[in-house]
Backbone as a ProteinNet text record, in pm:
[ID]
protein_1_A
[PRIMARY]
XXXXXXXXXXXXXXXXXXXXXXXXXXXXXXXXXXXXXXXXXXXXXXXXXXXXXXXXXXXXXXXXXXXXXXXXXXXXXXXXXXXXXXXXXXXXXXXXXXXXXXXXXXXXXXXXXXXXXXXXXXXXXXXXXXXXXXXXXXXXXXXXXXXXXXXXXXXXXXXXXXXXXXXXXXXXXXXXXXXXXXXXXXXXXXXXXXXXXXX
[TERTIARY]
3768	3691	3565.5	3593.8	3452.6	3355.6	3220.1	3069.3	3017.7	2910.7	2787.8	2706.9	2656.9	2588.4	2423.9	2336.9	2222.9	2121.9	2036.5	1941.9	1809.9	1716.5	1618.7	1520	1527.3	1414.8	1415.4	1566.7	1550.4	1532.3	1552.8	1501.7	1339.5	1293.4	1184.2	1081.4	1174.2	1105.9	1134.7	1229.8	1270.8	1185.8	1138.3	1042.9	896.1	862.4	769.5	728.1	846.4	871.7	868.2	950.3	872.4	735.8	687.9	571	468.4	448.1	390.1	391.1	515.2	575	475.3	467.6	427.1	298.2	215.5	78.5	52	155.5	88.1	75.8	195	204.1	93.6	90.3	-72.1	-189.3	-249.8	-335.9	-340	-232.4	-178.9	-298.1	-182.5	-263.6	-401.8	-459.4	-546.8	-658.1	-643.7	-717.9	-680.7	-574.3	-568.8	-673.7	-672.7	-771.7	-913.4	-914.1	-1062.1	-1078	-997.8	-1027.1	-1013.9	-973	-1008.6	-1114.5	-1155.7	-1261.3	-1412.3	-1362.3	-1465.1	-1512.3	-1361	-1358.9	-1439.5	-1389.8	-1432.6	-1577.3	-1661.4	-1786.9	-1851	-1807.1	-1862.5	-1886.9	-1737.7	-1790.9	-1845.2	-1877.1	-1992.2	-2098.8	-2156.1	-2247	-2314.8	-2195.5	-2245.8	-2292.9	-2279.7	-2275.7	-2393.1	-2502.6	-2561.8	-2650.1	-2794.3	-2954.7	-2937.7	-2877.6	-2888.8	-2753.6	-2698.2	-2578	-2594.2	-2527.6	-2497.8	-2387.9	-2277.9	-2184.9	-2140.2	-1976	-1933.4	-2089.5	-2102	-2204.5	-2191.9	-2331.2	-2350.7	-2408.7	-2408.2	-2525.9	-2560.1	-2678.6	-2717.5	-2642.8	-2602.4	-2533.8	-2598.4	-2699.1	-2854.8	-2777.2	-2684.4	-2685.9	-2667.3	-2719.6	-2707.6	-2627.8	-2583	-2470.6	-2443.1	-2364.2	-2348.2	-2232.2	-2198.4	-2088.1	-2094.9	-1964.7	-1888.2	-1910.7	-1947	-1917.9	-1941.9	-1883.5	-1765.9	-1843.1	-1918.7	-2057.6	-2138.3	-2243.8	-2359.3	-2390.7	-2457.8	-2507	-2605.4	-2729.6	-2847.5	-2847.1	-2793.2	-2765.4	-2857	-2895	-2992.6	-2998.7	-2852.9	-2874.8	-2917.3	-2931.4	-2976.3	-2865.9	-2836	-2762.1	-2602.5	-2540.4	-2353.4	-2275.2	-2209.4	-2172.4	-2030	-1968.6	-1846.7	-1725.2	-1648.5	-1498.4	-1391.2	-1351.8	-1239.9	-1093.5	-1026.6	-873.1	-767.8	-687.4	-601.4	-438.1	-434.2	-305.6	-182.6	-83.7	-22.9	155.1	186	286.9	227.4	312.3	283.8	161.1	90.2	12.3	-25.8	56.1	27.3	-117.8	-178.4	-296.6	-362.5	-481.7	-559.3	-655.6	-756.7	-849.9	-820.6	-733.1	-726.1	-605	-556.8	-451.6	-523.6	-487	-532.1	-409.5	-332.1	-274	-225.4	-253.3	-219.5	-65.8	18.2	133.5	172.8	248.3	209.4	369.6	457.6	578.9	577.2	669.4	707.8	788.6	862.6	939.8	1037.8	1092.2	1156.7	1071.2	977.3	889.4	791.4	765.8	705.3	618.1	481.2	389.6	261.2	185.1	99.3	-74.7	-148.2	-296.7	-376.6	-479.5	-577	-613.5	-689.1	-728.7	-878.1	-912.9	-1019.8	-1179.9	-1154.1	-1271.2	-1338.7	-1321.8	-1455.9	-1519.4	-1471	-1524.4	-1611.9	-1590.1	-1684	-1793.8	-1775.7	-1901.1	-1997.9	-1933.9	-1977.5	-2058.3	-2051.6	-2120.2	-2233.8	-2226.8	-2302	-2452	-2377.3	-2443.1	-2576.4	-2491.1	-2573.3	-2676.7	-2657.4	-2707.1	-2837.8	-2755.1	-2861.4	-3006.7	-2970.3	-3068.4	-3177.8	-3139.6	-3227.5	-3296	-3248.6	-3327.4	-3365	-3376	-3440.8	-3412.4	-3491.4	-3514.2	-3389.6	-3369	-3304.3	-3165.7	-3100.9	-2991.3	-2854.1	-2796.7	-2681.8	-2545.5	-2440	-2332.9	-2197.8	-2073.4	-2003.7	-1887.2	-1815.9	-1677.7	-1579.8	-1447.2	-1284.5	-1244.3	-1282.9	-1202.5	-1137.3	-1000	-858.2	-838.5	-771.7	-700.6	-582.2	-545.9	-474.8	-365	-326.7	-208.2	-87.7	-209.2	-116.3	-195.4	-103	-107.7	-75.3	-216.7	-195.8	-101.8	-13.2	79.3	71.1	-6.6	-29.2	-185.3	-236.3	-408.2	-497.2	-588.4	-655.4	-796.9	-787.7	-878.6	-1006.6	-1070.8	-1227.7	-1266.7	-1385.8	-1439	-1332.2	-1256.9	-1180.5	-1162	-1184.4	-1219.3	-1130	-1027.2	-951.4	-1069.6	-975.6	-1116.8	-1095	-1017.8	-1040.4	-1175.7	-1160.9	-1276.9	-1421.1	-1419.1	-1532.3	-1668.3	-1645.9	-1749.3	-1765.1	-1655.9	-1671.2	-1723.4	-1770	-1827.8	-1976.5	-2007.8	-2105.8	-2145.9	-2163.7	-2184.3	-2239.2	-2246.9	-2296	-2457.3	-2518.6	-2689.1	-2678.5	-2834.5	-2876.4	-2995.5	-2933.2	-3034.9	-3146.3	-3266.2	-3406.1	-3480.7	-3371	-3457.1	-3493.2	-3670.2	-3699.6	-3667.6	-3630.5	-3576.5	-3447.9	-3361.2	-3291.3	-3331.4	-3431.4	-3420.6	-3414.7	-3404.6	-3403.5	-3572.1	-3579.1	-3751.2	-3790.5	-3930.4	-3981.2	-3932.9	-3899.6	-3877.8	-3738.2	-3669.6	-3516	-3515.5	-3635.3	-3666.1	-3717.3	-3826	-3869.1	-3748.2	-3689.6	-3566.9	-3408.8	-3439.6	-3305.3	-3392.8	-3513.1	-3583.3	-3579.1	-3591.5	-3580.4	-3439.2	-3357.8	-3174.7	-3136.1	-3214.6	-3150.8	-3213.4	-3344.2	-3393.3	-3306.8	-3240.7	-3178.9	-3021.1	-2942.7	-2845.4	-2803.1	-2675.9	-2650.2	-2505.7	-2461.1	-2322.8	-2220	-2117.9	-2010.6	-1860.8	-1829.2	-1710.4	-1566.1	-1597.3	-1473.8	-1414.7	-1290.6	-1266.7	-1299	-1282.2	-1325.7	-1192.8	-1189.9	-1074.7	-1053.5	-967.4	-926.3	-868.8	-936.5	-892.5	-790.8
1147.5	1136.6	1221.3	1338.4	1405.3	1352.4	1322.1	1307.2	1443.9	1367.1	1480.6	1455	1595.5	1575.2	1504	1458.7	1364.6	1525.2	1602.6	1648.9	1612.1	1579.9	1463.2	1552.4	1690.6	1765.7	1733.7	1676.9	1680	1538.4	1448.6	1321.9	1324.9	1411.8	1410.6	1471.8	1577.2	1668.2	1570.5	1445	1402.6	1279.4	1203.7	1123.8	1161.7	1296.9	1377.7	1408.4	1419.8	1464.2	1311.9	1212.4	1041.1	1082.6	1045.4	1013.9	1065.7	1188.8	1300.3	1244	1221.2	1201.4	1052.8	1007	848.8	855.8	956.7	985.2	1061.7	1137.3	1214.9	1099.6	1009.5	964.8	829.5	794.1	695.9	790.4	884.7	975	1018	1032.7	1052.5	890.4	790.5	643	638.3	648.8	651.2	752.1	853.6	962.1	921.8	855.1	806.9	711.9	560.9	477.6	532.3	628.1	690.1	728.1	849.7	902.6	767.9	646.2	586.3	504.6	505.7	408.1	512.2	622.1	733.9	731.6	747.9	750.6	619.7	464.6	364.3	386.6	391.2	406.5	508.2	628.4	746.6	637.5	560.7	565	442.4	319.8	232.7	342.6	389.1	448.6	496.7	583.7	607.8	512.4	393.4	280.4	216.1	238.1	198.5	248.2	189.4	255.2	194.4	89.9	61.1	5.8	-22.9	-77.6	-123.4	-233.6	-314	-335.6	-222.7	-349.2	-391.6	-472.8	-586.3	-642.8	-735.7	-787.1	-965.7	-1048.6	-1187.5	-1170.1	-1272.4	-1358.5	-1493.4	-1577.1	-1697.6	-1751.6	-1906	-1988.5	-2071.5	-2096	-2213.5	-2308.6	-2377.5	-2453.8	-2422.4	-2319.2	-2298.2	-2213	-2120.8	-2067.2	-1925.8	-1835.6	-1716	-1728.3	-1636.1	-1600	-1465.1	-1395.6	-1227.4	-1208	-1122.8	-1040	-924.7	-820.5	-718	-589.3	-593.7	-515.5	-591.9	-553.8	-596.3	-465	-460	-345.2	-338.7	-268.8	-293.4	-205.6	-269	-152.4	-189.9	-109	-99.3	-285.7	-331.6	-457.2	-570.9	-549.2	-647.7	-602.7	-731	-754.9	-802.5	-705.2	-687.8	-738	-845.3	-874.4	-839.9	-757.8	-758.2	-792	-829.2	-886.2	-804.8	-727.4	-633.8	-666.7	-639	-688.7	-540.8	-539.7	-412.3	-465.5	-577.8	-618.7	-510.9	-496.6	-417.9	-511.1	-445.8	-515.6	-570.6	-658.9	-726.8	-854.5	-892.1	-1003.1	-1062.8	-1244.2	-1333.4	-1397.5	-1431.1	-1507.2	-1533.3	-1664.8	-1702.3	-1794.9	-1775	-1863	-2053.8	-2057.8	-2211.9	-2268.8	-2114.2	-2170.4	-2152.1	-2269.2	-2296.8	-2142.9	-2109.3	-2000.1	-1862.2	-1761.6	-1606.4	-1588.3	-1540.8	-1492.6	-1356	-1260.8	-1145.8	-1109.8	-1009.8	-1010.4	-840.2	-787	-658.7	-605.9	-534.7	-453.2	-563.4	-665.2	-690.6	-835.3	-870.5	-990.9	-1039.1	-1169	-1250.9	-1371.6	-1373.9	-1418.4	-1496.1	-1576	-1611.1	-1635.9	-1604.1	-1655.6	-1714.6	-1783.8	-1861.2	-1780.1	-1855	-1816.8	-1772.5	-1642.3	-1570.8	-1603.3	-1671.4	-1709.7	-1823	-1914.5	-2039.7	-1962.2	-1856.6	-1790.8	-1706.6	-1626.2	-1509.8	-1615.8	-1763.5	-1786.9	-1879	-1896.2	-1951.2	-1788.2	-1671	-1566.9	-1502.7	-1554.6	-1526.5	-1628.4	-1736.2	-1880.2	-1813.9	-1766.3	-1756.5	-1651.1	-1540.7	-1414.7	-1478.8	-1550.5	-1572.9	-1655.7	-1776.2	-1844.4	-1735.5	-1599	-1519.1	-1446.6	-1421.6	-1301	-1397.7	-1516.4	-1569	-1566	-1517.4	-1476.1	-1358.4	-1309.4	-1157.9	-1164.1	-1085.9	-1151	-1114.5	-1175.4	-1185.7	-1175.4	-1056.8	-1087.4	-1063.2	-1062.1	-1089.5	-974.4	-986	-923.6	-921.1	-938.9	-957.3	-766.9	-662.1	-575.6	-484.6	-506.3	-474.6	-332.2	-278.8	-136.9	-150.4	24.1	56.1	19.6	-7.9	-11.3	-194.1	-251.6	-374.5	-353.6	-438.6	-476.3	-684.9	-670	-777.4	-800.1	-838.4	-798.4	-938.2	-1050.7	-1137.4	-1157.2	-1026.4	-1023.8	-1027.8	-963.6	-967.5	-1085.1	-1183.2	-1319.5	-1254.4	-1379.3	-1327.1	-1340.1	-1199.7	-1144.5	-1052	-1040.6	-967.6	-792.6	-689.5	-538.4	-485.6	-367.4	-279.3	-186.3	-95.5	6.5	109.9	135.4	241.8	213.1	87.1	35	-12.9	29.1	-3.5	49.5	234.9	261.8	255.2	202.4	160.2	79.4	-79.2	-175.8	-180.7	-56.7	-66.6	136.4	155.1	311.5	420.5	476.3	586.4	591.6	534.8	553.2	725.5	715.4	873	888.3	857.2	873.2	959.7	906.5	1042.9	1031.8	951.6	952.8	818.5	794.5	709.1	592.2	610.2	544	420.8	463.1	376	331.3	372	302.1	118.8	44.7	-84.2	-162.8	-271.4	-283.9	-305.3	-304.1	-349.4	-443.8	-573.6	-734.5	-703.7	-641	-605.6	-528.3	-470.1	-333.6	-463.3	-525.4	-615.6	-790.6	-770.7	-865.4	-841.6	-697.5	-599.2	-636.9	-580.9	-548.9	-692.3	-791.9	-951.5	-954.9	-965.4	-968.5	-891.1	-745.1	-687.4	-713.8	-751.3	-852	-949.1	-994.1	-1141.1	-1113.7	-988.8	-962.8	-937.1	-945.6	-969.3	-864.4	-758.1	-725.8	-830.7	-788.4	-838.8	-832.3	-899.4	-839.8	-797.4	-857.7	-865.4	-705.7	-697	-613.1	-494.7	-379	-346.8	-302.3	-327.7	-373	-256.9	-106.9	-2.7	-31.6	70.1	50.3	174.6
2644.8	2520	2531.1	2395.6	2435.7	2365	2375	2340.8	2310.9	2156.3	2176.7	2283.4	2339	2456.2	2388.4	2534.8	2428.2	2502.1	2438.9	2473.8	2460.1	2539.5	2565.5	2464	2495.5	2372.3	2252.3	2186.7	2073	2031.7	2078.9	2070.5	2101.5	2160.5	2174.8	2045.1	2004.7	1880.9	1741.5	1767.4	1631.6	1624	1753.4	1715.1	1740.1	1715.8	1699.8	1563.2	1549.6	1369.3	1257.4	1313.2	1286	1277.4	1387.8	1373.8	1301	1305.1	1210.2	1076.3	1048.9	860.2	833	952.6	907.5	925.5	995.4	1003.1	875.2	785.3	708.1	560.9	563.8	474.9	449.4	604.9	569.2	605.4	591.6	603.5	431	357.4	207.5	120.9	168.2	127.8	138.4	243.6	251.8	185.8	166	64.2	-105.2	-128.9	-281.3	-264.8	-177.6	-178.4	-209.1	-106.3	-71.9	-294.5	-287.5	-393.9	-556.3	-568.7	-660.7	-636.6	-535.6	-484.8	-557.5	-504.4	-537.7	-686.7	-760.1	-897.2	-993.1	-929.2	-974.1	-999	-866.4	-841.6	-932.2	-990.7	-1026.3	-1168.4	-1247.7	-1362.9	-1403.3	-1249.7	-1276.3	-1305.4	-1247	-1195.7	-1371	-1432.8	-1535.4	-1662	-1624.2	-1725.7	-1660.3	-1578.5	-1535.5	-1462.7	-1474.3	-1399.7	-1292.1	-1192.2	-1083.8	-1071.9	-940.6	-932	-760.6	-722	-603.4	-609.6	-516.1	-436.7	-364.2	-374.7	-235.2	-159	-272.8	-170.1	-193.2	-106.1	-121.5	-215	-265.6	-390.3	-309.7	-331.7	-273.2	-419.9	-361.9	-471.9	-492.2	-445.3	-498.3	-377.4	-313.6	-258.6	-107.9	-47	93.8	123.9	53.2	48.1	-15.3	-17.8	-34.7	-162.1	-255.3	-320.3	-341.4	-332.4	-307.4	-491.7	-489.2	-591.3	-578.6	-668.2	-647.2	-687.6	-814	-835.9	-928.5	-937.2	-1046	-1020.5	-1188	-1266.2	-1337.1	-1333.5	-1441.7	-1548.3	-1674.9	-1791.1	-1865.7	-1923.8	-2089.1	-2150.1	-2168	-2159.6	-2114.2	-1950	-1832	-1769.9	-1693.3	-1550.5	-1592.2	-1509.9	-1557.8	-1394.5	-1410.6	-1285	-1336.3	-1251.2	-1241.7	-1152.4	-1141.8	-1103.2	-1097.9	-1013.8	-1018.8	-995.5	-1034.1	-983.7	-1025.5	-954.7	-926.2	-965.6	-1089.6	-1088.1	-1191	-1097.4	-1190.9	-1226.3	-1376.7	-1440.1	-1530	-1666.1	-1742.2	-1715.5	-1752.6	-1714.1	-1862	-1832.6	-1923.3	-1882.7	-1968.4	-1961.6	-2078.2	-2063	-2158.8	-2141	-2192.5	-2181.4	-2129	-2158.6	-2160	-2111.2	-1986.9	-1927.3	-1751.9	-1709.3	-1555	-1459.1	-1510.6	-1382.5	-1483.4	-1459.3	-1509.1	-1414.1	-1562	-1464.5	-1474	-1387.9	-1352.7	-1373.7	-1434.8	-1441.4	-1391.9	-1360.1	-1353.3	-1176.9	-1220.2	-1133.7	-972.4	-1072.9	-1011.4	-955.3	-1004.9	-902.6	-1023	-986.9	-1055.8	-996.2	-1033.8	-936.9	-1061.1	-998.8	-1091.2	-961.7	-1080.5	-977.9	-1054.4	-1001.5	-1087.7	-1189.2	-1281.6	-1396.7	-1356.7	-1341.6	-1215.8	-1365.9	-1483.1	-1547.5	-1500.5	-1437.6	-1398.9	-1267.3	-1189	-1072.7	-1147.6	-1273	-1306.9	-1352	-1372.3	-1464.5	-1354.3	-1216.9	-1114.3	-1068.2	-1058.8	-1049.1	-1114	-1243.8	-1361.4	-1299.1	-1299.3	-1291	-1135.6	-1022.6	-933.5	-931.1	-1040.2	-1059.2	-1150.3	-1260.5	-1348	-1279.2	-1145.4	-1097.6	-1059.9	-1027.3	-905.3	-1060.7	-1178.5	-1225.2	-1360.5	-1377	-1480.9	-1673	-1642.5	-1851	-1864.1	-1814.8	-1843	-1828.6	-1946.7	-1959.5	-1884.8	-1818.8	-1723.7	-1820.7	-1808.5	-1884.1	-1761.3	-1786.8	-1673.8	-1722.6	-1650	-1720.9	-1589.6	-1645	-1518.2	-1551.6	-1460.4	-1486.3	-1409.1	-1478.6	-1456.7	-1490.1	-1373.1	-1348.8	-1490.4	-1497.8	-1608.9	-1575.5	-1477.3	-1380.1	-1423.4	-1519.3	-1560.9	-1669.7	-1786.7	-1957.1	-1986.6	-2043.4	-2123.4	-2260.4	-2246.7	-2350.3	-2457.4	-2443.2	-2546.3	-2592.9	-2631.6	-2633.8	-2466.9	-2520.9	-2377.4	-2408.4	-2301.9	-2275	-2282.3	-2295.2	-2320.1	-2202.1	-2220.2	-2073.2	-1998.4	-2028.9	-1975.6	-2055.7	-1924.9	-1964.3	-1914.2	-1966.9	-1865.4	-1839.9	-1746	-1670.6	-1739.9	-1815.7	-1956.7	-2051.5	-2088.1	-2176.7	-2113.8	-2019	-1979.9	-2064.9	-2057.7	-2109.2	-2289.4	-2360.6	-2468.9	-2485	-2389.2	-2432.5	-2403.5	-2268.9	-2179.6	-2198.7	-2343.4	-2326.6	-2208.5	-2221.5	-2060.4	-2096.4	-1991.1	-1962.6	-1963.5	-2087.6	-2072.3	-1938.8	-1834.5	-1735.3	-1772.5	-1720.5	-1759.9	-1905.1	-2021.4	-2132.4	-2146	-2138.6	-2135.2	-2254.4	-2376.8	-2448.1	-2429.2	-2307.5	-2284.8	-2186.2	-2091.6	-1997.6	-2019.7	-1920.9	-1891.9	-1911.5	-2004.7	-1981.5	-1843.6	-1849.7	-1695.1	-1642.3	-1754.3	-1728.6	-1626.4	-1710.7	-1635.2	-1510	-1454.8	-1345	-1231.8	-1300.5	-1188.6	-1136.7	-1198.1	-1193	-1113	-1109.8	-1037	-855.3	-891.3	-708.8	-671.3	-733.1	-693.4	-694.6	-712.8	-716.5	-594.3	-564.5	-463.1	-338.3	-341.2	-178.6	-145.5	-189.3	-165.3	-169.2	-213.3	-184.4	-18.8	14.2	154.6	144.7	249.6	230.8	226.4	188.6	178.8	252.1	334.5	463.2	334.1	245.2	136.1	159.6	134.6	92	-25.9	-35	-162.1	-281.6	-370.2	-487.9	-531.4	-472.7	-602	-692.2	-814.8	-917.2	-942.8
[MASK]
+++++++++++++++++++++++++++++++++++++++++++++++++++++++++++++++++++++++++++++++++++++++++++++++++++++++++++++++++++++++++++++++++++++++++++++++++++++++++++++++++++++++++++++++++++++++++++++++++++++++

């Protein structure tokens, strides 16, 4: 019985050639991450005179809570909530679990609104008078297909609800009340080990 012969070079050149493919392809992953992470950030950035994120918040009771960014816009203080869910997504105000349908799998998670208003809640203790608004926002990458819940933003609409700061013209800037309320919010911020959420 004849055999192919085994030549050790080429077993050697073929899990050479593995490995490579699997270095290029998470070296690939990793530069998309990099590059929406990049992207996210560019167009907080434009919706806003100051921005913090992945960081702590103190929760008034001894304690820290993660949130994802806060933002100081023309309006006050914008805490935001990111999530990267993709596929159909059912939800609503006044249902305790969101369910998530698409490509073969079907999954559900809390209803991520009593957490944004437990965030609001801890933001609002640190900056007082000035007004704290919140928002859940979701990558293009999933659709609310029975209305979208309140508080809830895709990352398309962001800068429709939250227009682009004309940095430099003093007209929009933020009042003082809101300037001296950001430098008190950001002494007392802490990093955050959390992960960070591409969008």
């Amino acid at each position: 019985m004849t055999g192919i012969p085994i030549v050790p070079q080429w077993i050697g050149l073929g899990a050479a050639g593995l490995l490579l493919a699997a270095l290029a392809f998470f070296a690939f992953r990793a530069y998309q991450r990099r590059s929406r992470r990049k992207s996210l950030l560019a167009r907080l950035e434009r919706v806003a005179d100051a921005a913090a994120h992945q960081v702590l918040v103190p929760d008034g009771m001894g304690g820290f809570i993660h949130i994802d960014h806060i933002l100081l816009t023309p309006r006050g203080v914008l805490v935001l909530d990111t999530r990267r869910v993709a596929g159909l997504i059912f939800g609503g105000d006044q249902m305790s679990d969101w369910t998530v349908m698409g490509r073969g799998h079907r999954y559900t998670f809390d209803n991520p609104q009593p957490a944004l208003y437990d965030r609001i809640a801890a933001v609002k203790a640190i900056v007082g008078e000035v007004p704290v608004e919140g928002r859940l926002l979701f990558s293009n990458v999933g659709k609310f297909t029975k209305g979208i819940p309140k508080w809830v933003v895709m990352l398309d609409g962001i800068e429709v609800e939250f227009p682009v700061v004309a940095r430099g013209d003093p007209t929009f800037a933020p009042p003082e009340q809101y300037q001296e309320a950001w430098s008190r919010l950001v002494a007392q911020l802490r990093p955050s080990p959390h992960l960070f959420t591409n969008l």
